[in-house]
XYZ file of C-alpha atoms in Angstrom:
705
model
C 156.174 135.597 158.330
C 155.753 132.132 157.323
C 154.751 130.960 153.611
C 152.990 127.996 153.262
C 155.025 126.153 150.143
C 158.421 125.646 150.129
C 160.505 128.591 149.524
C 164.199 127.626 147.983
C 165.623 129.274 145.058
C 164.421 127.429 142.468
C 160.617 127.546 143.957
C 160.522 131.424 143.675
C 162.658 131.456 140.362
C 159.331 129.000 139.097
C 156.673 131.691 140.646
C 158.115 134.340 139.150
C 158.189 132.882 135.998
C 154.295 132.788 135.737
C 152.513 134.968 133.422
C 149.888 135.709 135.677
C 150.126 137.901 139.065
C 150.436 135.641 142.221
C 148.868 137.098 145.241
C 149.349 134.762 148.918
C 147.663 136.224 151.756
C 146.858 134.491 155.320
C 144.104 136.291 157.184
C 144.024 139.869 155.789
C 147.862 140.584 155.041
C 149.490 139.595 152.054
C 152.581 137.023 152.684
C 154.358 136.865 149.040
C 153.864 138.388 145.928
C 155.419 137.757 142.420
C 157.324 139.585 139.879
C 154.213 140.017 137.602
C 151.708 141.085 140.597
C 154.311 143.780 141.320
C 154.826 144.860 137.797
C 150.896 145.159 137.665
C 150.425 147.045 141.163
C 153.758 149.381 139.819
C 155.989 148.633 142.653
C 159.859 147.867 142.313
C 159.985 144.692 144.931
C 157.640 142.440 146.762
C 159.260 144.094 150.506
C 156.714 147.344 149.798
C 153.515 144.415 149.418
C 154.573 142.127 152.021
C 152.765 142.672 155.278
C 150.281 144.738 154.282
C 146.747 144.480 154.530
C 145.070 142.991 151.182
C 142.616 146.107 151.032
C 144.694 148.428 151.221
C 145.929 147.082 147.852
C 142.328 147.164 146.421
C 140.105 150.089 144.731
C 137.786 151.403 146.945
C 134.520 150.919 145.209
C 135.412 147.438 144.518
C 136.526 146.446 148.348
C 132.834 145.279 149.523
C 132.346 142.683 146.458
C 135.879 141.205 147.162
C 135.661 141.430 150.837
C 132.238 139.510 150.593
C 133.549 136.757 148.485
C 137.148 136.476 150.192
C 136.544 134.820 153.159
C 134.739 131.934 151.053
C 138.057 131.535 148.927
C 139.558 129.609 152.260
C 137.765 126.390 151.779
C 137.236 126.243 147.658
C 137.736 127.589 144.315
C 135.970 131.251 143.429
C 135.732 132.962 140.412
C 136.159 137.013 141.314
C 135.440 138.299 138.246
C 136.681 141.740 136.694
C 137.728 143.913 139.711
C 140.335 146.949 140.351
C 143.504 147.227 142.287
C 145.172 150.770 143.351
C 149.013 150.563 141.631
C 151.209 152.890 143.351
C 150.935 155.474 141.919
C 147.079 155.725 142.895
C 145.571 155.116 139.576
C 143.129 151.951 138.676
C 144.816 148.564 137.879
C 142.121 146.172 136.083
C 142.441 142.768 136.475
C 140.295 139.256 136.485
C 140.957 137.705 139.624
C 140.310 133.927 141.100
C 141.254 132.493 144.196
C 142.362 128.957 145.238
C 142.472 127.962 148.925
C 146.195 126.763 149.778
C 145.699 123.780 152.208
C 141.734 123.647 152.206
C 141.678 121.419 155.058
C 144.081 123.021 157.420
C 143.084 126.148 156.861
C 146.503 127.802 155.827
C 146.822 130.666 153.059
C 144.907 131.921 150.318
C 146.408 132.481 146.486
C 145.466 135.007 143.791
C 145.743 134.975 140.745
C 145.706 138.626 139.074
C 145.260 138.864 134.886
C 146.462 142.071 133.490
C 143.414 143.261 131.643
C 144.119 147.143 131.282
C 145.470 146.740 127.594
C 141.875 145.196 126.911
C 140.255 147.970 128.557
C 142.448 149.908 126.438
C 141.058 148.486 123.380
C 137.455 148.528 123.996
C 138.076 152.552 124.962
C 139.982 152.867 121.773
C 137.363 151.402 119.626
C 134.089 152.633 121.555
C 133.862 155.613 118.333
C 133.484 151.403 116.777
C 130.966 150.528 118.667
C 128.908 153.250 118.191
C 128.911 152.587 113.935
C 127.888 149.169 115.502
C 124.958 149.905 117.490
C 123.543 152.423 114.266
C 124.293 149.622 112.047
C 122.163 147.320 114.596
C 119.345 149.345 114.335
C 118.984 150.334 111.028
C 118.740 146.888 109.952
C 116.080 145.926 107.917
C 115.224 142.899 109.012
C 114.242 142.630 113.126
C 116.899 142.209 116.050
C 117.352 141.867 119.587
C 120.076 140.877 122.096
C 119.625 138.842 125.091
C 121.397 137.514 127.624
C 123.010 133.782 128.227
C 122.121 131.730 131.209
C 125.112 132.923 132.745
C 124.889 136.617 132.561
C 122.798 138.725 134.803
C 119.883 138.881 132.452
C 119.205 135.574 131.382
C 116.832 134.856 128.264
C 115.595 137.812 128.698
C 115.825 140.749 125.887
C 118.580 143.381 126.622
C 118.070 145.516 123.716
C 116.468 145.684 120.355
C 116.611 147.495 117.350
C 113.466 149.758 115.526
C 112.654 146.898 112.671
C 112.170 144.535 116.163
C 109.396 146.966 117.828
C 107.686 147.824 114.654
C 107.540 144.090 113.843
C 106.071 143.169 117.020
C 104.148 146.420 117.203
C 105.967 147.246 120.895
C 107.483 150.439 121.579
C 111.381 149.416 122.982
C 110.277 150.089 126.528
C 107.656 147.138 126.734
C 110.542 144.144 125.401
C 113.035 145.655 127.051
C 113.722 143.166 129.746
C 110.919 140.857 128.669
C 111.551 137.213 128.835
C 112.592 136.292 124.916
C 109.629 133.384 125.543
C 106.531 136.113 126.200
C 107.144 137.252 122.388
C 107.007 133.413 121.246
C 103.454 131.832 120.485
C 102.341 128.809 123.143
C 102.661 126.237 119.834
C 106.199 127.350 119.496
C 107.316 127.334 123.120
C 108.885 124.021 123.370
C 110.899 124.519 120.426
C 111.836 128.167 121.856
C 112.632 126.992 125.363
C 115.232 124.561 124.268
C 117.096 127.228 121.679
C 119.436 127.944 124.567
C 120.566 125.355 125.667
C 121.585 124.173 122.242
C 123.199 127.792 121.442
C 125.574 127.544 124.009
C 126.958 123.955 122.763
C 126.864 124.641 118.971
C 127.373 128.563 119.125
C 124.543 129.418 116.390
C 120.947 128.169 115.207
C 118.604 128.683 112.752
C 115.277 128.202 113.402
C 111.365 129.015 112.420
C 108.981 129.993 115.567
C 105.684 131.740 115.783
C 105.684 135.090 117.067
C 103.110 137.241 118.593
C 102.498 141.042 117.975
C 101.053 143.333 120.335
C 97.331 143.173 118.700
C 97.572 139.122 119.419
C 98.171 138.410 115.885
C 100.649 135.321 115.252
C 103.203 135.177 112.311
C 105.867 132.677 111.115
C 109.320 134.234 111.549
C 113.004 133.116 110.849
C 115.532 133.686 113.600
C 118.925 133.052 113.517
C 120.906 133.076 117.191
C 124.183 133.567 117.963
C 126.696 133.841 120.550
C 129.029 136.629 120.094
C 131.101 138.225 123.025
C 129.791 141.908 123.920
C 130.673 144.159 127.129
C 133.307 141.526 127.802
C 130.855 138.695 128.300
C 128.972 136.609 125.710
C 125.420 137.388 124.219
C 123.103 135.712 121.999
C 122.411 138.015 118.940
C 119.108 137.284 117.609
C 118.029 138.377 113.832
C 114.258 138.322 112.855
C 113.108 138.165 109.269
C 109.195 137.962 109.010
C 108.169 134.841 106.975
C 104.549 135.614 106.655
C 104.955 137.083 102.623
C 107.204 134.120 101.785
C 104.580 131.968 103.553
C 101.568 133.369 101.623
C 103.895 132.906 98.296
C 105.019 129.189 99.422
C 101.536 128.890 99.714
C 100.870 130.115 96.473
C 103.371 127.798 94.678
C 101.883 124.934 96.502
C 98.992 125.400 95.456
C 99.685 126.173 91.646
C 101.875 122.986 92.221
C 98.940 120.668 93.437
C 96.655 122.193 90.604
C 99.391 121.401 88.015
C 100.055 118.190 89.376
C 96.196 117.258 89.685
C 95.687 118.826 85.625
C 98.928 116.583 84.904
C 98.039 113.705 86.489
C 94.274 113.648 84.987
C 94.754 114.578 81.890
C 93.077 112.325 79.310
C 95.866 112.536 76.683
C 98.955 110.542 77.856
C 101.830 112.749 78.200
C 105.791 112.048 79.741
C 108.771 114.609 80.729
C 112.144 113.496 79.775
C 115.558 114.436 79.804
C 117.687 113.727 76.791
C 121.108 111.779 76.775
C 124.155 112.644 74.300
C 127.310 110.762 74.112
C 130.641 112.325 74.341
C 130.373 114.323 71.318
C 126.931 115.856 71.906
C 124.911 113.294 70.020
C 121.419 111.738 71.285
C 121.492 108.102 71.827
C 118.691 107.969 74.502
C 116.491 109.716 76.791
C 115.318 109.509 80.306
C 111.855 109.536 81.924
C 111.489 111.833 84.546
C 107.605 112.448 85.345
C 104.911 110.593 83.783
C 101.043 110.825 84.428
C 98.218 108.301 84.568
C 97.044 108.091 80.821
C 100.677 107.735 79.949
C 100.851 104.342 82.864
C 97.470 103.080 80.742
C 98.943 103.820 77.402
C 102.453 101.809 77.736
C 100.849 99.083 79.993
C 103.407 99.920 82.888
C 103.388 101.777 86.585
C 104.797 104.727 86.744
C 107.594 103.476 89.562
C 108.640 101.322 86.350
C 108.898 104.075 84.167
C 110.305 107.009 86.146
C 114.040 106.831 85.910
C 114.488 104.047 83.067
C 115.442 105.113 79.667
C 113.997 105.017 76.309
C 116.141 102.039 75.175
C 115.277 100.192 78.558
C 111.440 100.418 78.626
C 110.914 100.418 74.900
C 114.219 98.477 72.632
C 112.006 99.125 69.573
C 111.902 102.804 69.546
C 112.846 104.653 66.372
C 116.050 106.037 66.365
C 115.154 108.419 64.346
C 113.527 110.572 66.897
C 115.979 111.015 69.358
C 117.125 113.655 66.538
C 113.941 114.939 66.302
C 113.843 115.240 70.227
C 117.624 116.777 70.621
C 116.910 119.414 68.221
C 113.155 120.470 70.611
C 114.678 120.459 73.666
C 118.168 122.008 72.773
C 116.067 125.042 70.494
C 112.981 125.389 72.018
C 110.725 124.588 69.379
C 107.700 122.261 69.086
C 106.792 119.860 66.685
C 103.246 117.792 66.180
C 103.457 114.793 63.638
C 101.386 111.331 63.642
C 103.715 108.173 64.206
C 102.087 104.646 63.333
C 103.392 101.287 64.727
C 102.141 98.564 62.262
C 103.886 96.022 64.680
C 100.954 96.982 67.677
C 98.318 98.764 65.301
C 98.560 101.626 66.809
C 98.046 105.470 65.511
C 99.293 108.531 67.767
C 98.599 111.873 67.378
C 102.463 113.065 69.061
C 103.477 116.909 70.329
C 106.786 117.671 71.252
C 107.485 120.817 73.069
C 110.761 121.634 75.652
C 109.425 123.266 78.882
C 113.060 123.943 79.683
C 117.161 123.443 77.637
C 117.436 119.791 77.713
C 114.349 118.534 78.610
C 111.301 117.754 76.290
C 107.630 116.728 77.250
C 105.694 114.042 75.017
C 101.967 114.357 74.510
C 100.352 111.734 72.960
C 96.325 110.877 71.911
C 95.853 107.112 71.036
C 93.648 108.171 67.913
C 93.650 104.816 66.790
C 90.107 104.729 67.141
C 89.233 108.045 65.437
C 91.385 106.624 62.546
C 89.391 103.250 62.300
C 86.086 104.953 62.659
C 87.545 107.584 59.499
C 88.081 104.916 57.525
C 84.562 103.061 58.734
C 82.561 105.718 57.569
C 84.766 106.720 54.618
C 83.879 102.855 53.680
C 80.073 103.591 54.543
C 79.849 106.335 52.104
C 81.589 104.320 49.541
C 79.550 101.583 49.395
C 76.217 103.188 49.797
C 77.437 105.769 46.997
C 78.465 102.756 45.261
C 74.834 101.077 46.238
C 73.087 103.806 43.960
C 75.156 103.537 41.484
C 74.613 99.725 41.298
C 70.790 99.895 42.057
C 70.154 101.866 39.264
C 71.976 100.269 36.437
C 70.486 97.073 37.970
C 66.858 97.910 37.432
C 67.957 98.515 34.160
C 69.183 95.507 33.666
C 66.519 93.144 35.284
C 64.090 94.684 33.251
C 66.741 93.646 29.792
C 67.086 89.617 31.024
C 63.364 89.733 31.867
C 62.411 90.397 28.672
C 65.411 88.299 27.312
C 64.266 85.475 29.794
C 60.454 85.512 27.836
C 61.586 84.950 24.788
C 63.741 81.960 25.773
C 60.993 80.851 27.316
C 58.625 80.908 24.287
C 61.480 79.315 22.140
C 61.508 76.791 24.241
C 57.707 75.908 24.655
C 56.100 76.828 21.059
C 59.117 75.678 19.041
C 58.805 72.251 17.137
C 62.462 72.027 17.006
C 64.004 69.990 19.447
C 67.422 71.970 18.774
C 65.179 75.572 19.251
C 64.282 74.087 22.599
C 67.432 73.501 23.792
C 68.516 77.018 22.382
C 66.096 78.276 24.435
C 66.505 76.558 27.835
C 70.334 77.678 27.400
C 68.916 81.369 26.654
C 66.576 80.473 29.820
C 69.508 79.356 31.794
C 72.024 82.134 31.081
C 69.095 84.827 31.867
C 68.579 82.728 35.111
C 72.317 83.320 36.021
C 72.203 86.937 34.919
C 69.191 87.699 36.885
C 70.727 86.178 40.363
C 73.667 88.200 39.913
C 71.187 91.268 39.512
C 69.278 90.558 42.204
C 72.340 89.952 44.486
C 73.682 93.768 43.254
C 69.643 94.963 44.443
C 69.826 93.399 47.617
C 73.899 95.119 48.193
C 71.525 98.516 46.720
C 68.795 97.447 49.081
C 66.422 97.476 46.006
C 65.418 94.151 45.748
C 61.937 93.015 47.037
C 62.222 91.735 50.483
C 59.223 89.102 51.822
C 59.841 90.239 55.649
C 58.190 87.135 57.833
C 59.355 85.998 61.587
C 62.286 83.321 60.669
C 64.183 81.260 62.539
C 67.788 82.151 62.550
C 68.632 78.827 64.164
C 66.212 77.006 61.859
C 68.249 77.958 58.992
C 71.157 77.468 60.425
C 70.674 73.864 60.802
C 69.268 73.450 57.276
C 72.294 74.814 55.680
C 73.988 71.999 58.286
C 72.095 69.456 56.710
C 72.365 70.689 53.168
C 76.682 70.702 53.243
C 76.793 67.604 55.333
C 75.470 65.312 52.396
C 78.630 66.723 50.722
C 76.333 69.091 48.176
C 78.595 71.135 46.059
C 81.470 69.864 48.200
C 80.228 72.213 51.318
C 81.810 72.439 54.465
C 81.349 70.452 57.730
C 79.387 72.743 60.074
C 79.548 73.003 63.568
C 76.863 75.028 65.444
C 76.842 76.414 68.829
C 73.505 77.778 68.842
C 73.706 79.693 72.067
C 71.225 82.430 71.691
C 68.055 82.128 73.705
C 66.292 83.280 70.826
C 66.765 83.154 67.376
C 63.057 85.122 65.764
C 63.976 88.143 63.141
C 61.373 89.809 60.861
C 62.919 89.158 57.304
C 63.212 87.245 54.382
C 63.968 83.674 55.184
C 66.152 82.571 51.456
C 68.095 85.770 51.673
C 69.183 85.058 54.855
C 69.848 81.330 54.157
C 72.204 82.787 51.165
C 73.976 84.984 53.604
C 75.138 82.603 55.842
C 75.956 80.098 53.196
C 78.213 83.035 51.682
C 80.201 83.193 54.874
C 80.157 79.075 55.298
C 81.883 78.516 51.794
C 84.167 81.220 52.274
C 85.220 80.621 55.547
C 85.712 76.693 53.887
C 88.110 78.431 50.999
C 89.804 80.179 53.121
C 90.592 77.690 55.266
C 90.663 74.048 52.958
C 92.419 71.842 54.926
C 90.421 72.868 57.975
C 88.259 70.463 59.726
C 85.351 71.873 59.953
C 83.759 75.564 59.965
C 82.412 77.429 62.920
C 79.072 78.698 63.608
C 78.066 80.485 66.672
C 75.078 82.107 67.776
C 74.532 84.943 70.904
C 72.355 87.475 72.290
C 73.572 91.255 72.041
C 72.454 94.221 73.429
C 73.646 96.870 71.198
C 74.005 100.707 72.555
C 74.935 103.756 70.118
C 78.744 103.227 70.756
C 78.482 99.774 69.531
C 76.566 100.535 66.518
C 78.703 102.949 65.228
C 81.844 100.571 65.356
C 79.517 97.996 62.928
C 78.992 98.061 59.252
C 75.310 98.926 58.185
C 72.723 101.382 59.692
C 72.007 99.359 62.921
C 69.963 101.289 65.557
C 70.274 100.687 69.579
C 67.999 97.430 70.471
C 68.413 93.567 71.101
C 70.350 91.257 68.519
C 70.899 87.657 67.885
C 74.302 87.740 66.806
C 75.605 85.490 63.902
C 79.454 84.616 63.906
C 81.282 82.632 61.048
C 84.618 81.754 62.091
C 87.797 79.721 60.319
C 91.235 79.165 60.914
C 92.809 80.343 57.553
C 95.130 82.745 56.457
C 93.370 85.993 57.405
C 92.472 88.948 55.547
C 95.198 91.239 54.530
C 94.752 95.051 55.697
C 95.193 96.433 51.774
C 92.373 94.539 51.013
C 89.888 95.287 54.116
C 88.798 98.810 52.943
C 87.510 96.754 49.625
C 86.320 93.738 50.705
C 82.570 94.870 50.485
C 82.859 96.025 47.102
C 81.055 94.943 44.404
C 83.329 92.955 41.923
C 86.165 92.998 44.370
C 87.853 89.733 44.611
C 91.388 87.744 45.619
C 90.077 84.770 44.394
C 90.330 83.258 41.164
C 87.287 83.071 39.410
C 85.115 85.067 41.456
C 82.957 87.889 40.576
C 83.077 89.318 43.753
C 79.733 89.353 44.902
C 79.486 87.058 47.529
C 80.374 89.351 50.821
C 78.459 92.629 48.725
C 75.782 90.702 48.817
C 76.013 89.696 52.817
C 76.384 93.161 53.588
C 73.414 94.251 51.284
C 70.898 91.185 53.078
C 71.985 92.809 56.461
C 71.719 96.313 56.037
C 67.837 94.986 54.605
C 67.635 93.875 57.385
C 68.681 96.420 59.880
C 71.436 94.762 60.852
C 75.070 95.592 61.309
C 78.058 93.656 60.312
C 82.028 93.207 62.308
C 85.022 91.961 60.745
C 87.803 90.476 63.053
C 90.703 89.445 61.482
C 94.369 88.511 62.020
C 96.669 87.581 59.095
C 98.106 83.637 59.043
C 95.181 83.246 62.139
C 91.823 83.721 60.622
C 88.853 85.770 60.204
C 85.499 86.237 61.832
C 82.564 87.620 60.419
C 79.737 88.253 63.075
C 75.880 89.267 61.528
C 73.520 91.075 64.196
C 70.242 91.343 63.337
C 67.621 92.527 65.082
C 65.108 90.517 67.781
C 61.299 90.134 66.499
C 60.402 91.973 69.692
C 56.536 90.806 69.319
C 58.392 87.081 69.629
C 60.074 87.838 72.877
C 58.696 90.848 73.977
C 61.643 92.726 74.834
C 63.010 90.325 77.864
C 66.588 91.050 78.895
C 68.905 87.888 78.584
C 71.913 89.616 79.476
C 73.787 86.784 81.977
C 71.936 83.823 80.375
C 73.120 80.415 80.583
C 70.971 78.768 78.071
C 72.145 76.805 75.546
C 70.325 76.197 72.252
C 71.705 72.476 71.190
C 70.804 71.400 67.680
C 70.810 67.877 68.500
C 67.631 68.465 70.473
C 65.896 69.981 68.346
C 63.344 67.924 66.843
C 60.940 70.149 63.919
C 60.234 70.170 60.767
C 62.130 71.601 58.458
C 59.834 73.941 56.838
C 61.334 73.673 52.590
C 63.550 77.008 51.792
C 62.093 77.108 48.444
C 58.770 75.213 46.339
C 60.449 73.499 43.675
C 58.846 71.376 41.041
C 58.990 67.876 40.682
C 62.713 66.906 38.702
C 60.793 64.996 35.902
C 59.006 67.808 35.275
C 61.800 70.655 35.175
C 63.446 68.340 33.097
C 60.957 68.032 30.184
C 60.492 71.657 30.169
C 64.194 72.231 29.469
C 64.700 74.346 32.678
C 68.170 73.914 34.009
C 68.114 76.120 37.438
C 64.585 74.226 38.228
C 65.906 70.874 37.712
C 69.222 71.533 40.227
C 66.272 72.918 42.731
C 64.395 69.524 42.010
C 67.400 67.424 42.356
C 68.998 68.692 45.493
C 65.225 68.315 46.962
C 65.672 64.545 46.166
C 69.270 64.151 47.598
C 67.564 65.547 51.066
C 64.891 63.401 50.910
C 66.891 59.832 50.624
C 65.096 59.356 47.073
C 68.450 59.362 44.930
C 72.202 58.494 46.454
C 74.800 61.082 45.881
C 76.376 59.636 43.078
C 73.456 59.026 41.398
C 72.652 63.159 41.729
C 76.652 63.936 40.686
C 75.790 62.268 37.496
C 72.244 63.823 36.711
C 73.737 66.807 37.815
C 76.266 66.921 35.311
C 73.957 66.169 32.818
C 72.031 69.295 33.439
C 74.892 71.444 33.108
C 75.592 70.266 29.862
C 71.799 70.483 29.178
C 71.493 66.560 28.140
C 68.083 66.682 29.617
C 66.841 63.446 27.684
C 69.715 61.881 28.673
C 69.030 62.458 32.189
C 65.294 61.711 31.825
C 66.511 58.145 30.444
C 68.944 57.798 33.315
C 66.525 58.399 36.023
C 64.101 56.180 34.599
C 66.338 53.475 34.032
C 67.689 53.872 37.643
C 63.810 53.826 38.954
C 62.885 50.890 36.839
C 65.806 48.717 38.040
C-alpha cells in the first residue's frame, strides 16, 4: 500500500521520534504506524497493524462515534477527544484523538494523532478517594457553592452541582437547581452583568462580582460571587462560591447612616472643630500639625474655606501659632487625655475656650468656642454693677454735701449783701464762688447717681448741638472747631436741655483734648432702632425702641485697654489737673434720660463716643425712619436760638460780686456781639481774680468810648 508521503529512511526516523502515536489510513485500512502508536497498542512491529481495518483496533463501545467522525476528517481537521483503542492483549488503551487530512484537495490518506492518557486515567482512579473528600468539603462549606459548565461543555452556563448551603440560601431543593441556567437565579436588574460573566471568566480565569439573586419565595438578596475556572472531570468547569451579603449590607447601611449623622453633627456644630495629625521630627519632637478635617464653624472662625484648610499645616495657615501649644497637642495625641484652657489673642482681640482631646493615637481634635462676646458682656455687667454701686454711694454722700455747701453759700451771700466792709464783701463773694464750684461738682455727682433734680421737657438735640457749635466758633474757652453731620430725620427727645448741653460739651472738649493737633471734632447724628440684643451691648439701662444716636469722633491716641473699665468711675482721670467727673457726668445724664452709651476705640487711631437718647414719640408718632435719606443740614436751619440759661446783666452781676453769674453774662454779650473777644478775655481774667470794680470801670470806659 502506497504511503502519501516520502518513505525514505530519514522520513521514517523522524516519524518514529515523535512523542505522539501516528496512524495513517487510506479508506478504512491502516497504511502506516510509528513506534509510539505500536507501543500504545501493545504490538512489537507495524506488520501486525499495517493493512488491518481501523475499526478492528477501536473499542466496540466507541466505534459508532469514531466512525461517524472519520469521513469528515478527509477534508478538514477533526478533534475527536477521548476514545478507547484495543491493545493486543484485549485491554483498553485510553487516548486523545485528533485527525488531519493528508491531502485535502486530492482526498488521499488521513493522519491520526494518538495521545496516550492511560497514566492520567490511572492517576484519576487513584485520586478518587481524594475526590470524594473534596466533595465532602464542597458540601460542608458555610458559603453557598455551585458548579456550572463553560460554553465548551455539554451544559454551558447551567448548574451541574450545588452544595447544601446554596440550597438553603435560595430555598430550593437540589433537584430544582441542578440543570437550571445560572441566569434563572439572578434578579433581572443584575442579569446584564451576569450574562457577561462567563465570557470574562474564559479570558481572565477568575472573577469577583456582586449580584442580586432570587430566592424561591421571590425575595431578592445581595450576594458576592467568586467564580473560577477549574479542571474537573478532565474538562474545565466554573466553580462559584456565593456569600450572602444581606447582613453586611444592613450593617453597612447602619454604618453609612451613622457616618451621615456624625457628618451632619460635625458640620452643624455651633462650636468650631478641627481634626488634626501631629507632626514630629526625627527625634520624635512635635514641630507642626496637619489639618485633616474641619467643620463650617471652623471655616467661619478662621475666615478660610475648607479646601484652603484641609491638608495644610498649622505653620502654613497660621504663621503666628504658639509653638508652646505643640507640646501640649503632642502629649494629648499620644496619651489620650483631654485638656481645656482659655486662649487669648491681644493682637486679634479674641478670647477662645478650647477643649483638646484625642480621637485616636497620633491625632488630636480642637473644639473651639469664641467667648470674646461673652467676656465683653461679663465685663460690661461688672462695670455696670460697679458704676451702680458707685452711684448709690456717691448719691448718698453728695446729698449731704449739697446741704452743707448750700448753707455755706447762704452765709457767703449774707456776708456779701449785708456787710459794709468792702473787704468782707470780697470775702463773701469768694465764699459764694467756691461754694458754687463745689455745688457744681456735687450736681455732677448727683447726675451720675441719677438723684439730681431734672426738668424734663421736649428738647431738639440738633438745636443744642448747633448752639454748642456757635459757642465754640467764637473761641470761648478755646473750644474746638465742630463739624456737624445732622443726619437724624428727627431730633426731639424728652429731657433736660441744660444737662444735655453739658453732656455734649464734655464729649466735644474731651475729643479736642484727645487730638489737640486735629482740625476739628466731628459729630454725627442718626436714627437707631434698638432691640433687646443691641440694648444689652450698651452702657446704661436703655429699653428697646427708637433712638437718636449722637456720635462724637476724634482721631487721637485712643483709650488704653487697661483704662476702659475705669473711665466711667468718678474721680478717675488720665489727664493732669482733672478731677475725673466729665465722663461720669455724661454717663449719669444719659442714664437719667433712659438712654445708653457705647465706646469704640483703637489705640493710635481714635475714639468714638455714641449717646443713644429715646425719641419723643408724641412728636413723631413712632414712624419708621429705616432707610431714610433725609439729611438735616445745619446751614439750612433758620431758627431763633432759645437761651440755655436765664442770666442777669453783666453790670448787675459785677456790682453784686457774683463771679459765676458774671461769667455767664459775659458769655451772653459775646454771643450777641456786644463785646469783642479780646475785651471779653480781659474782663474774664478780672472776674477770675475777683477784681469786680476794675471790671466795671473797664466796661464803662469801653462803653463811653
